[in-house]
Short mmCIF file of C-alpha atoms and ligand atoms in Angstrom, two decimals:
data_model
loop_
_atom_site.label_atom_id
_atom_site.label_comp_id
_atom_site.label_asym_id
_atom_site.label_seq_id
_atom_site.Cartn_x
_atom_site.Cartn_y
_atom_site.Cartn_z
CA UNK A 26 0.04 0.07 0.04
CA UNK A 27 0.93 3.60 -0.63
CA UNK A 28 0.16 6.45 1.69
CA UNK A 29 0.78 10.26 1.87
CA UNK A 30 2.21 11.37 5.30
CA UNK A 31 2.40 14.70 7.02
CA UNK A 32 4.66 14.37 9.79
CA UNK A 33 5.29 17.03 12.64
CA UNK A 34 8.82 17.49 12.63
CA UNK A 35 10.51 19.68 15.31
CA UNK A 36 14.00 19.63 16.03
CA UNK A 37 13.94 20.16 19.96
CA UNK A 38 11.59 21.42 23.02
CA UNK A 39 12.24 24.87 22.34
CA UNK A 40 12.07 25.51 18.52
CA UNK A 41 9.52 25.63 16.16
CA UNK A 42 8.23 22.78 14.33
CA UNK A 43 6.13 22.19 11.18
CA UNK A 44 4.56 19.49 9.23
CA UNK A 45 7.06 17.71 6.57
CA UNK A 46 5.60 15.81 3.54
CA UNK A 47 6.76 11.95 3.07
CA UNK A 48 5.49 9.25 0.57
CA UNK A 49 5.15 5.69 2.68
CA UNK A 50 5.48 3.44 -0.38
CA UNK A 51 5.04 -0.48 -0.87
CA UNK A 52 3.73 -0.55 2.82
CA UNK A 53 2.37 -4.51 3.65
CA UNK A 54 -1.42 -4.16 4.96
CA UNK A 55 -0.58 -5.87 8.06
CA UNK A 56 2.13 -3.67 8.90
CA UNK A 57 1.72 -1.55 12.10
CA UNK A 58 1.85 2.17 11.73
CA UNK A 59 4.67 1.84 13.90
CA UNK A 60 6.47 -0.08 11.36
CA UNK A 61 4.88 1.50 8.79
CA UNK A 62 7.29 4.75 9.77
CA UNK A 63 10.08 2.24 10.46
CA UNK A 64 10.01 1.69 6.92
CA UNK A 65 9.50 5.29 5.98
CA UNK A 66 13.00 6.07 8.46
CA UNK A 67 14.99 3.36 6.54
CA UNK A 68 14.31 5.38 3.52
CA UNK A 69 15.28 8.43 4.98
CA UNK A 70 18.73 6.87 6.21
CA UNK A 71 19.65 5.36 2.86
CA UNK A 72 19.18 9.20 1.58
CA UNK A 73 21.35 10.43 4.47
CA UNK A 74 18.20 12.45 6.04
CA UNK A 75 17.01 12.36 9.35
CA UNK A 76 14.90 9.96 10.86
CA UNK A 77 11.33 10.68 12.01
CA UNK A 78 11.79 10.55 15.85
CA UNK A 79 8.79 8.48 17.46
CA UNK A 80 8.32 6.42 20.87
CA UNK A 81 7.72 2.91 21.31
CA UNK A 82 9.06 0.10 23.46
CA UNK A 83 6.90 -3.23 23.69
CA UNK A 84 4.98 -2.86 20.71
CA UNK A 85 2.18 -5.33 21.80
CA UNK A 86 -0.32 -2.39 23.26
CA UNK A 87 0.92 -2.85 26.98
CA UNK A 88 3.59 -0.22 28.06
CA UNK A 89 2.14 3.17 26.92
CA UNK A 90 4.61 4.20 25.46
CA UNK A 91 3.70 5.04 21.95
CA UNK A 92 2.05 8.11 21.36
CA UNK A 93 0.96 9.40 18.05
CA UNK A 94 -1.96 11.30 17.43
CA UNK A 95 -2.83 10.26 13.58
CA UNK A 96 -5.43 12.27 11.96
CA UNK A 97 -5.95 13.96 14.82
CA UNK A 98 -6.94 11.15 16.96
CA UNK A 99 -4.79 9.95 19.85
CA UNK A 100 -3.37 6.53 18.88
CA UNK A 101 -5.46 6.56 15.45
CA UNK A 102 -8.71 5.40 14.32
CA UNK A 103 -10.68 2.42 16.42
CA UNK A 104 -11.14 1.58 19.72
CA UNK A 105 -8.99 0.42 22.85
CA UNK A 106 -5.66 0.37 21.33
CA UNK A 107 -2.34 1.99 21.12
CA UNK A 108 -0.33 3.58 18.29
CA UNK A 109 1.43 0.28 18.06
CA UNK A 110 -1.51 -1.68 17.89
CA UNK A 111 -2.81 -0.14 14.90
CA UNK A 112 -2.74 -2.09 11.45
CA UNK A 113 -2.31 -0.17 7.72
CA UNK A 114 -4.78 -2.01 6.86
CA UNK A 115 -7.07 0.53 8.77
CA UNK A 116 -6.55 2.86 6.07
CA UNK A 117 -7.34 3.18 1.91
CA UNK A 118 -4.49 2.99 -0.35
CA UNK A 119 -3.35 6.42 -1.21
CA UNK A 120 -4.77 8.16 1.94
CA UNK A 121 -3.26 11.08 3.43
CA UNK A 122 -2.33 10.70 6.94
CA UNK A 123 -1.68 13.58 9.66
CA UNK A 124 0.87 12.11 12.09
CA UNK A 125 1.38 14.51 15.38
CA UNK A 126 2.68 14.33 18.67
CA UNK A 127 0.61 14.18 21.83
CA UNK A 128 -0.46 18.21 22.11
CA UNK A 129 -0.45 19.39 25.85
CA UNK A 130 1.52 22.34 27.29
CA UNK A 131 2.60 19.44 30.15
CA UNK A 132 4.07 17.18 27.51
CA UNK A 133 6.85 19.35 26.02
CA UNK A 134 7.97 17.91 22.73
CA UNK A 135 11.52 16.89 22.50
CA UNK A 136 11.73 15.91 19.14
CA UNK A 137 9.53 15.24 16.58
CA UNK A 138 7.08 12.82 17.83
CA UNK A 139 8.52 12.02 21.25
CA UNK A 140 6.92 14.00 24.16
CA UNK A 141 7.98 14.22 27.97
CA UNK A 142 5.24 12.90 29.86
CA UNK A 143 6.88 12.82 32.76
CA UNK A 144 4.17 15.40 34.51
CA UNK A 145 2.07 11.90 34.67
CA UNK A 146 4.95 10.20 36.98
CA UNK A 147 4.75 13.70 39.22
CA UNK A 148 1.28 13.14 39.62
CA UNK A 149 1.90 9.37 40.69
CA UNK A 150 4.70 10.50 43.32
CA UNK A 151 2.01 12.87 44.74
CA UNK A 152 0.10 10.51 45.90
CA UNK A 153 -0.34 7.08 43.51
CA UNK A 154 1.28 4.70 45.98
CA UNK A 155 -0.15 2.68 49.27
CA UNK A 156 1.68 2.35 52.58
CA UNK A 157 2.63 -1.32 52.60
CA UNK A 158 4.83 -3.20 55.45
CA UNK A 159 8.22 -4.63 54.15
CA UNK A 160 9.16 -8.17 54.76
CA UNK A 161 7.76 -11.40 53.89
CA UNK A 162 4.97 -11.32 51.56
CA UNK A 163 1.97 -11.07 53.76
CA UNK A 164 -0.94 -14.34 52.91
CA UNK A 165 -3.06 -13.72 49.60
CA UNK A 166 -6.51 -14.15 51.64
CA UNK A 167 -5.84 -11.99 54.47
CA UNK A 168 -7.97 -9.29 53.09
CA UNK A 169 -11.10 -9.99 51.62
CA UNK A 170 -12.32 -8.07 49.00
CA UNK A 171 -15.75 -8.54 47.19
CA UNK A 172 -15.36 -9.38 43.67
CA UNK A 173 -17.57 -6.42 42.42
CA UNK A 174 -15.20 -4.26 44.39
CA UNK A 175 -12.24 -6.06 43.25
CA UNK A 176 -13.47 -5.85 39.46
CA UNK A 177 -14.00 -2.57 39.52
CA UNK A 178 -10.38 -1.67 40.87
CA UNK A 179 -8.97 -3.96 38.52
CA UNK A 180 -10.55 -2.10 35.69
CA UNK A 181 -9.34 1.41 36.90
CA UNK A 182 -5.73 -0.04 37.35
CA UNK A 183 -5.69 -1.37 33.81
CA UNK A 184 -4.51 2.20 32.95
CA UNK A 185 -1.07 1.72 31.17
CA UNK A 186 -0.29 5.68 31.49
CA UNK A 187 0.23 6.61 27.84
CA UNK A 188 -1.44 10.17 28.26
CA UNK A 189 -3.67 9.94 25.21
CA UNK A 190 -6.41 10.71 27.68
CA UNK A 191 -4.42 14.32 27.90
CA UNK A 192 -3.86 14.45 24.59
CA UNK A 193 -7.60 13.88 23.46
CA UNK A 194 -9.18 16.05 25.95
CA UNK A 195 -9.35 19.50 23.97
CA UNK A 196 -8.37 20.76 27.67
CA UNK A 197 -5.25 18.62 28.04
CA UNK A 198 -7.09 17.72 31.17
CA UNK A 199 -5.50 14.73 32.97
CA UNK A 200 -8.42 13.90 34.78
CA UNK A 201 -9.08 10.06 33.66
CA UNK A 202 -5.54 9.05 34.44
CA UNK A 203 -5.85 10.52 37.83
CA UNK A 204 -9.19 9.36 38.38
CA UNK A 205 -7.92 5.77 37.35
CA UNK A 206 -5.22 5.96 39.90
CA UNK A 207 -7.23 7.57 42.32
CA UNK A 208 -10.04 4.93 41.97
CA UNK A 209 -7.66 2.02 41.78
CA UNK A 210 -6.03 2.48 45.10
CA UNK A 211 -9.11 4.15 46.80
CA UNK A 212 -11.15 1.21 46.32
CA UNK A 213 -9.24 -1.15 48.07
CA UNK A 214 -8.70 -1.64 51.56
CA UNK A 215 -5.40 -1.48 51.30
CA UNK A 216 -5.83 2.08 49.58
CA UNK A 217 -7.79 3.34 52.83
CA UNK A 218 -5.05 5.20 54.98
CA UNK A 219 -3.88 7.57 52.39
CA UNK A 220 -7.46 7.68 51.08
CA UNK A 221 -7.87 11.20 51.74
CA UNK A 222 -4.26 12.52 51.26
CA UNK A 223 -4.29 10.80 48.11
CA UNK A 224 -6.84 12.35 46.00
CA UNK A 225 -5.99 15.84 47.48
CA UNK A 226 -2.35 15.85 46.37
CA UNK A 227 -2.72 14.09 43.15
CA UNK A 228 -5.34 16.92 41.93
CA UNK A 229 -3.15 19.67 43.32
CA UNK A 230 -0.56 18.72 41.77
CA UNK A 231 -2.14 18.12 38.42
CA UNK A 232 -3.59 21.52 38.78
CA UNK A 233 0.00 22.85 39.88
CA UNK A 234 1.43 20.93 36.49
CA UNK A 235 -0.84 22.86 34.42
CA UNK A 236 -3.20 20.48 33.19
CA UNK A 237 -6.42 21.87 32.45
CA UNK A 238 -10.20 21.13 33.84
CA UNK A 239 -12.39 18.17 32.61
CA UNK A 240 -15.52 19.98 30.99
CA UNK A 241 -17.07 16.64 30.43
CA UNK A 242 -15.99 16.24 26.69
CA UNK A 243 -15.69 12.07 27.39
CA UNK A 244 -12.56 12.52 23.99
CA UNK A 245 -10.61 10.62 26.78
CA UNK A 246 -12.74 7.84 27.34
CA UNK A 247 -13.18 7.18 23.42
CA UNK A 248 -9.43 7.29 23.05
CA UNK A 249 -8.48 5.17 25.71
CA UNK A 250 -6.64 2.21 25.17
CA UNK A 251 -7.42 0.21 28.31
CA UNK A 252 -11.20 1.42 27.94
CA UNK A 253 -11.09 3.34 31.22
CA UNK A 254 -14.40 4.94 31.67
CA UNK A 255 -15.25 8.48 32.44
CA UNK A 256 -17.72 7.15 34.92
CA UNK A 257 -14.20 6.90 37.22
CA UNK A 258 -13.98 10.93 36.71
CA UNK A 259 -17.50 11.36 38.43
CA UNK A 260 -16.05 9.08 41.43
CA UNK A 261 -13.12 11.33 41.14
CA UNK A 262 -15.11 14.39 41.55
CA UNK A 263 -17.07 12.44 44.56
CA UNK A 264 -13.92 11.72 46.28
CA UNK A 265 -12.33 14.92 46.02
CA UNK A 266 -15.14 16.98 47.75
CA UNK A 267 -15.28 14.23 50.31
CA UNK A 268 -11.64 14.77 51.00
CA UNK A 269 -11.80 18.67 50.99
CA UNK A 270 -14.78 18.30 53.39
CA UNK A 271 -12.86 15.85 55.82
CA UNK A 272 -9.71 18.22 56.12
CA UNK A 273 -11.88 21.68 56.13
CA UNK A 274 -14.07 19.74 59.31
CA UNK A 275 -10.38 19.03 61.19
CA UNK A 276 -8.43 22.08 60.06
CA UNK A 277 -11.28 24.61 60.34
CA UNK B 9 21.98 16.60 26.25
CA UNK B 10 19.87 18.90 28.67
CA UNK B 11 17.45 17.49 30.24
CA UNK B 12 13.92 18.35 29.00
CA UNK B 13 11.62 20.13 31.76
CA UNK B 14 8.16 20.69 31.63
CA UNK B 15 6.83 24.08 29.84
CA UNK B 16 6.45 26.44 32.65
CA UNK B 17 2.94 27.37 32.88
CA UNK B 18 1.54 30.06 35.23
CA UNK B 19 1.64 28.88 38.92
CA UNK B 20 -0.99 27.77 40.67
CA UNK B 21 -1.07 28.08 44.24
CA UNK B 22 -3.06 26.99 47.08
CA UNK B 23 -4.27 28.62 50.28
CA UNK B 24 -3.89 27.36 53.34
CA UNK B 25 -7.56 27.94 53.92
CA UNK B 26 -9.12 24.58 52.94
CA UNK B 27 -12.40 26.44 51.65
CA UNK B 28 -10.56 28.93 49.42
CA UNK B 29 -8.11 26.02 48.52
CA UNK B 30 -11.32 24.20 47.20
CA UNK B 31 -12.37 26.98 44.87
CA UNK B 32 -8.84 27.18 43.59
CA UNK B 33 -8.60 23.49 42.47
CA UNK B 34 -9.59 22.46 39.56
CA UNK B 35 -12.63 19.93 40.80
CA UNK B 36 -13.59 22.55 43.37
CA UNK B 37 -14.38 25.17 40.85
CA UNK B 38 -16.09 22.77 38.84
CA UNK B 39 -18.30 21.89 41.73
CA UNK B 40 -19.16 25.67 42.21
CA UNK B 41 -20.03 25.86 38.42
CA UNK B 42 -22.13 22.52 38.67
CA UNK B 43 -24.25 23.76 42.23
CA UNK B 44 -24.76 27.41 40.76
CA UNK B 45 -25.84 25.82 37.41
CA UNK B 46 -28.42 23.81 39.29
CA UNK B 47 -29.76 26.65 40.93
CA UNK B 48 -30.05 28.32 37.26
CA UNK B 49 -31.61 25.44 36.15
CA UNK B 50 -34.17 25.26 38.89
CA UNK B 51 -34.93 29.03 37.75
CA UNK B 52 -34.91 28.42 34.01
CA UNK B 53 -37.32 25.60 34.91
CA UNK B 54 -39.77 27.89 37.14
CA UNK B 55 -39.67 30.65 34.97
CA UNK B 56 -41.13 28.93 32.07
CA UNK B 57 -43.63 27.37 34.58
CA UNK B 58 -44.47 30.99 34.89
CA UNK B 59 -44.55 32.01 31.35
CA UNK B 60 -46.62 29.14 30.49
CA UNK B 61 -49.52 30.72 32.13
CA UNK B 62 -50.25 32.85 29.64
CA UNK B 63 -52.09 30.02 28.23
CA UNK B 64 -54.09 30.02 31.31
CA UNK B 65 -55.56 33.40 30.54
CA UNK B 66 -54.81 37.04 31.25
CA UNK B 67 -56.20 36.91 34.29
CA UNK B 68 -53.78 33.74 35.71
CA UNK B 69 -50.58 34.97 34.28
CA UNK B 70 -51.44 38.90 35.86
CA UNK B 71 -52.66 37.20 38.82
CA UNK B 72 -49.12 35.18 39.13
CA UNK B 73 -47.11 38.23 38.33
CA UNK B 74 -48.68 40.28 41.12
CA UNK B 75 -48.25 37.63 43.24
CA UNK B 76 -44.41 37.68 42.60
CA UNK B 77 -44.44 41.38 43.27
CA UNK B 78 -45.91 41.09 46.51
CA UNK B 79 -43.20 38.95 47.60
CA UNK B 80 -41.57 42.36 48.36
CA UNK B 81 -38.17 41.63 50.39
CA UNK B 82 -38.58 38.28 49.71
CA UNK B 83 -38.18 38.76 46.35
CA UNK B 84 -35.29 40.68 46.33
CA UNK B 85 -33.33 38.30 48.32
CA UNK B 86 -34.38 35.67 45.72
CA UNK B 87 -33.11 38.20 42.80
CA UNK B 88 -29.87 38.67 44.66
CA UNK B 89 -29.20 35.18 45.33
CA UNK B 90 -29.97 34.18 41.39
CA UNK B 91 -27.70 37.62 40.62
CA UNK B 92 -24.93 35.74 42.92
CA UNK B 93 -25.04 32.31 41.49
CA UNK B 94 -25.19 33.99 37.78
CA UNK B 95 -22.18 35.81 38.59
CA UNK B 96 -20.28 33.04 40.51
CA UNK B 97 -21.03 30.49 37.34
CA UNK B 98 -19.78 33.20 34.81
CA UNK B 99 -16.32 34.02 36.71
CA UNK B 100 -15.50 30.35 37.98
CA UNK B 101 -16.27 29.31 33.95
CA UNK B 102 -14.21 31.93 32.57
CA UNK B 103 -11.52 31.30 35.09
CA UNK B 104 -11.61 27.63 33.69
CA UNK B 105 -11.36 28.45 30.22
CA UNK B 106 -8.39 30.28 30.48
CA UNK B 107 -6.69 27.36 32.30
CA UNK B 108 -7.78 25.02 29.70
CA UNK B 109 -6.63 27.06 26.66
CA UNK B 110 -3.24 27.31 28.34
CA UNK B 111 -2.98 23.71 28.82
CA UNK B 112 -3.70 23.20 25.34
CA UNK B 113 -1.81 26.03 23.21
CA UNK B 114 -1.26 24.08 19.84
CA UNK B 115 -4.87 22.15 18.44
CA UNK B 116 -4.35 19.43 15.83
CA UNK B 117 -3.94 19.90 12.19
CA UNK B 118 -6.81 18.34 11.60
CA UNK B 119 -9.70 17.83 14.27
CA UNK B 120 -10.41 14.07 15.09
CA UNK B 121 -13.21 14.67 17.82
CA UNK B 122 -14.45 11.15 18.85
CA UNK B 123 -17.27 11.81 21.41
CA UNK B 124 -17.66 15.46 22.07
CA UNK B 125 -20.25 17.17 20.78
CA UNK B 126 -20.86 20.70 19.51
CA UNK B 127 -22.61 21.84 22.24
CA UNK B 128 -20.13 20.42 24.81
CA UNK B 129 -17.06 22.26 22.64
CA UNK B 130 -18.94 25.86 22.50
CA UNK B 131 -19.93 26.21 26.31
CA UNK B 132 -18.25 29.32 26.95
CA UNK B 133 -19.49 31.06 23.61
CA UNK B 134 -23.04 29.97 24.16
CA UNK B 135 -22.96 30.90 27.69
CA UNK B 136 -21.15 34.16 27.18
CA UNK B 137 -24.20 34.98 24.05
CA UNK B 138 -26.69 34.00 26.63
CA UNK B 139 -25.62 36.65 28.88
CA UNK B 140 -25.74 39.45 26.49
CA UNK B 141 -29.36 37.98 25.73
CA UNK B 142 -30.33 37.55 29.74
CA UNK B 143 -29.19 41.64 29.92
CA UNK B 144 -31.11 42.67 27.12
CA UNK B 145 -33.75 40.51 28.34
CA UNK B 146 -33.49 42.23 31.77
CA UNK B 147 -33.60 45.48 30.34
CA UNK B 148 -36.81 44.59 28.15
CA UNK B 149 -39.23 43.25 30.47
CA UNK B 150 -37.91 43.60 34.07
CA UNK B 151 -36.81 47.21 34.48
CA UNK B 152 -38.43 47.99 31.36
CA UNK B 153 -35.91 50.66 30.22
CA UNK B 154 -35.58 49.79 26.45
CA UNK B 155 -39.67 49.77 26.30
CA UNK B 156 -40.81 52.21 28.93
CA UNK B 157 -44.37 52.06 27.44
CA UNK B 158 -44.67 48.75 29.38
CA UNK B 159 -45.08 50.09 32.70
CA UNK B 160 -48.34 51.46 31.57
CA UNK B 161 -49.83 48.62 30.85
CA UNK B 162 -52.35 47.49 33.55
CA UNK B 163 -55.48 45.34 33.45
CA UNK B 164 -59.30 46.41 34.66
CA UNK B 165 -57.87 45.03 38.01
CA UNK B 166 -55.03 47.93 38.24
CA UNK B 167 -52.82 44.77 37.71
CA UNK B 168 -49.51 45.03 35.86
CA UNK B 169 -50.78 43.64 32.30
CA UNK B 170 -48.05 41.15 31.88
CA UNK B 171 -50.45 39.11 29.58
CA UNK B 172 -50.84 42.35 26.98
CA UNK B 173 -46.99 43.34 27.54
CA UNK B 174 -46.06 39.57 26.08
CA UNK B 175 -48.15 40.00 23.41
CA UNK B 176 -46.83 43.38 22.77
CA UNK B 177 -43.70 42.85 22.65
CA UNK B 178 -43.87 38.95 20.49
CA UNK B 179 -45.62 40.74 18.30
CA UNK B 180 -42.39 42.41 16.78
CA UNK B 181 -40.61 39.83 14.39
CA UNK B 182 -37.34 40.59 15.45
CA UNK B 183 -37.78 40.87 18.97
CA UNK B 184 -39.50 37.26 18.70
CA UNK B 185 -36.29 36.23 16.48
CA UNK B 186 -33.81 37.22 18.90
CA UNK B 187 -35.72 35.78 21.80
CA UNK B 188 -35.42 32.36 19.87
CA UNK B 189 -32.24 32.70 18.78
CA UNK B 190 -31.18 33.47 22.65
CA UNK B 191 -33.25 30.72 24.03
CA UNK B 192 -31.84 28.50 21.11
CA UNK B 193 -28.23 29.34 22.78
CA UNK B 194 -29.49 28.70 26.10
CA UNK B 195 -30.78 25.29 25.49
CA UNK B 196 -27.84 24.34 23.74
CA UNK B 197 -25.78 25.27 26.90
CA UNK B 198 -28.00 22.98 28.76
CA UNK B 199 -28.14 19.87 26.37
CA UNK B 200 -24.50 19.64 27.61
CA UNK B 201 -24.85 21.23 31.28
CA UNK B 202 -27.80 18.94 32.43
CA UNK B 203 -25.87 15.90 32.36
CA UNK B 204 -22.56 17.52 33.44
CA UNK B 205 -23.93 18.27 36.73
CA UNK B 206 -24.75 15.07 37.17
CA UNK B 207 -20.79 13.96 36.17
CA UNK B 208 -19.04 16.85 38.37
CA UNK B 209 -21.09 16.02 41.74
CA UNK B 210 -20.27 12.36 41.21
CA UNK B 211 -23.82 11.31 41.17
CA UNK B 212 -23.32 10.04 37.34
CA UNK B 213 -22.06 6.34 36.95
CA UNK B 214 -21.84 4.00 33.92
CA UNK B 215 -24.81 1.99 34.38
CA UNK B 216 -27.04 5.94 34.01
CA UNK B 217 -24.74 7.44 31.73
CA UNK B 218 -26.68 7.03 28.64
CA UNK B 219 -29.74 7.67 29.75
CA UNK B 220 -28.30 11.05 31.94
CA UNK B 221 -27.08 12.29 28.72
CA UNK B 222 -30.16 11.35 26.53
CA UNK B 223 -32.40 12.73 29.29
CA UNK B 224 -30.43 15.99 29.47
CA UNK B 225 -30.55 16.62 25.68
CA UNK B 226 -34.42 15.75 25.73
CA UNK B 227 -35.07 18.07 29.06
CA UNK B 228 -33.15 20.73 27.13
CA UNK B 229 -34.75 20.81 23.67
CA UNK B 230 -38.61 20.77 25.80
CA UNK B 231 -37.25 23.71 27.42
CA UNK B 232 -37.04 25.65 24.50
CA UNK B 233 -39.89 23.98 22.85
CA UNK B 234 -42.04 25.52 26.02
CA UNK B 235 -40.33 28.97 25.91
CA UNK B 236 -40.08 29.24 22.35
CA UNK B 237 -44.10 28.58 21.59
CA UNK B 238 -44.91 31.79 23.32
CA UNK B 239 -43.80 33.92 20.66
CA UNK B 240 -44.69 31.31 17.80
CA UNK B 241 -47.91 31.21 18.87
CA UNK B 242 -48.66 35.13 19.49
CA UNK B 243 -47.03 35.70 16.12
CA UNK B 244 -49.58 33.31 14.56
CA UNK B 245 -52.49 35.51 16.31
CA UNK B 246 -53.26 32.07 18.28
CA UNK B 247 -52.82 34.05 21.44
CA UNK B 248 -54.30 37.65 21.19
S1 FES C 537 4.79 0.62 22.25
FE1 FES C 537 4.28 -0.29 24.15
S2 FES C 537 2.00 0.43 24.01
FE2 FES C 537 2.64 0.58 21.94
#
């Protein structure tokens, strides 16, 4: 298959970037989007040109490293998959495809299509953990957890932290990400000691870093590779108000 | 290679006072927007119920207007409360919108929206135009500054003749058109607003999400039909 690509090229974080046209020729229909870019890059290397920089690691949809916006959609068309799990057979021969980095003030471009998403780690540092006893592993069945709660927590825990929710959000809000982390830990008994401080610290960190505010567009939910439901944001809103009330009751 | 740092954004600070800090946070502001939004929604519904009394005849609606006016200080208390909610709703949403624009300095070359609606993406625009509409609406019907003639309308019982005020006003095609446009934007705003309130207050969940959002859209357009039916029936000469 052949495609016309319009790829965002940017030499570094503080320089202007622009779209550059490339031809992708003789691409197997079963190539993934990243493999298609590999083939284009091989051509560039042969012609002694600068390769297109893009992120990837596992290439099997579990690590959350790949991060492309394809035709304006984070991770490209289709549901519940990462950029590395998008295959060229989804496109029509001769299609023009726009490829951009995840865009948000909090995700500065490192080069071309690579962005620095460490702001997500900053939010985890602010509260995305539990206090656990060190030493030998505890008996697995010592804390009973109901099936419904366990399933819900597991669903939230499926977040791979790619940041597509931020990229897709017209406000670059990270609330789906934060809500997944807050719900995953806040639903389980092990996460209760820090439940109040966690949600307040994580939301504050999110605000301080400069992420936008959710206005309930639900673009995040639509592109999430792990299909995290936006109902976790509703839970986050509830949890945050509860935590703020508790803190106010103690402090005021 | 120098470490890539997160781009500087205007620093957001949090007050030690938990109440102030709550408002300063993203979710806190959203709560404030949702709570004031509920007050305004209730007002829009109540106002509609009042207006629809035009179909019950001159006596009923003039009587209702008289009743409101006789509330005296209570009426002013309600008005002040509504005004406060209105101002807070607008200030908070403008602050949120500014932060949101700063968070996404560059948009995508081709928009690839998957789930959002034109209504959800234009809340600030529809909201601000509705603000202009409300100001004109108050000048016209409440303060009667644009149309001082309305003040001299009285019925046979000496009450302010709201019934004929509405008929005289909406017989003007342009006043009716402007009214319909204002209501259209208000109801576009509400079609996203109704469901948003439940999400922001944490009432929404996946079992009811679809029903809530469909219900919100339906309710918004029922409100539109209710309000707009009045200038329409007046223009068609059905109410005279
Ligand atoms: S490269 Fe790991 S998820 Fe795509």
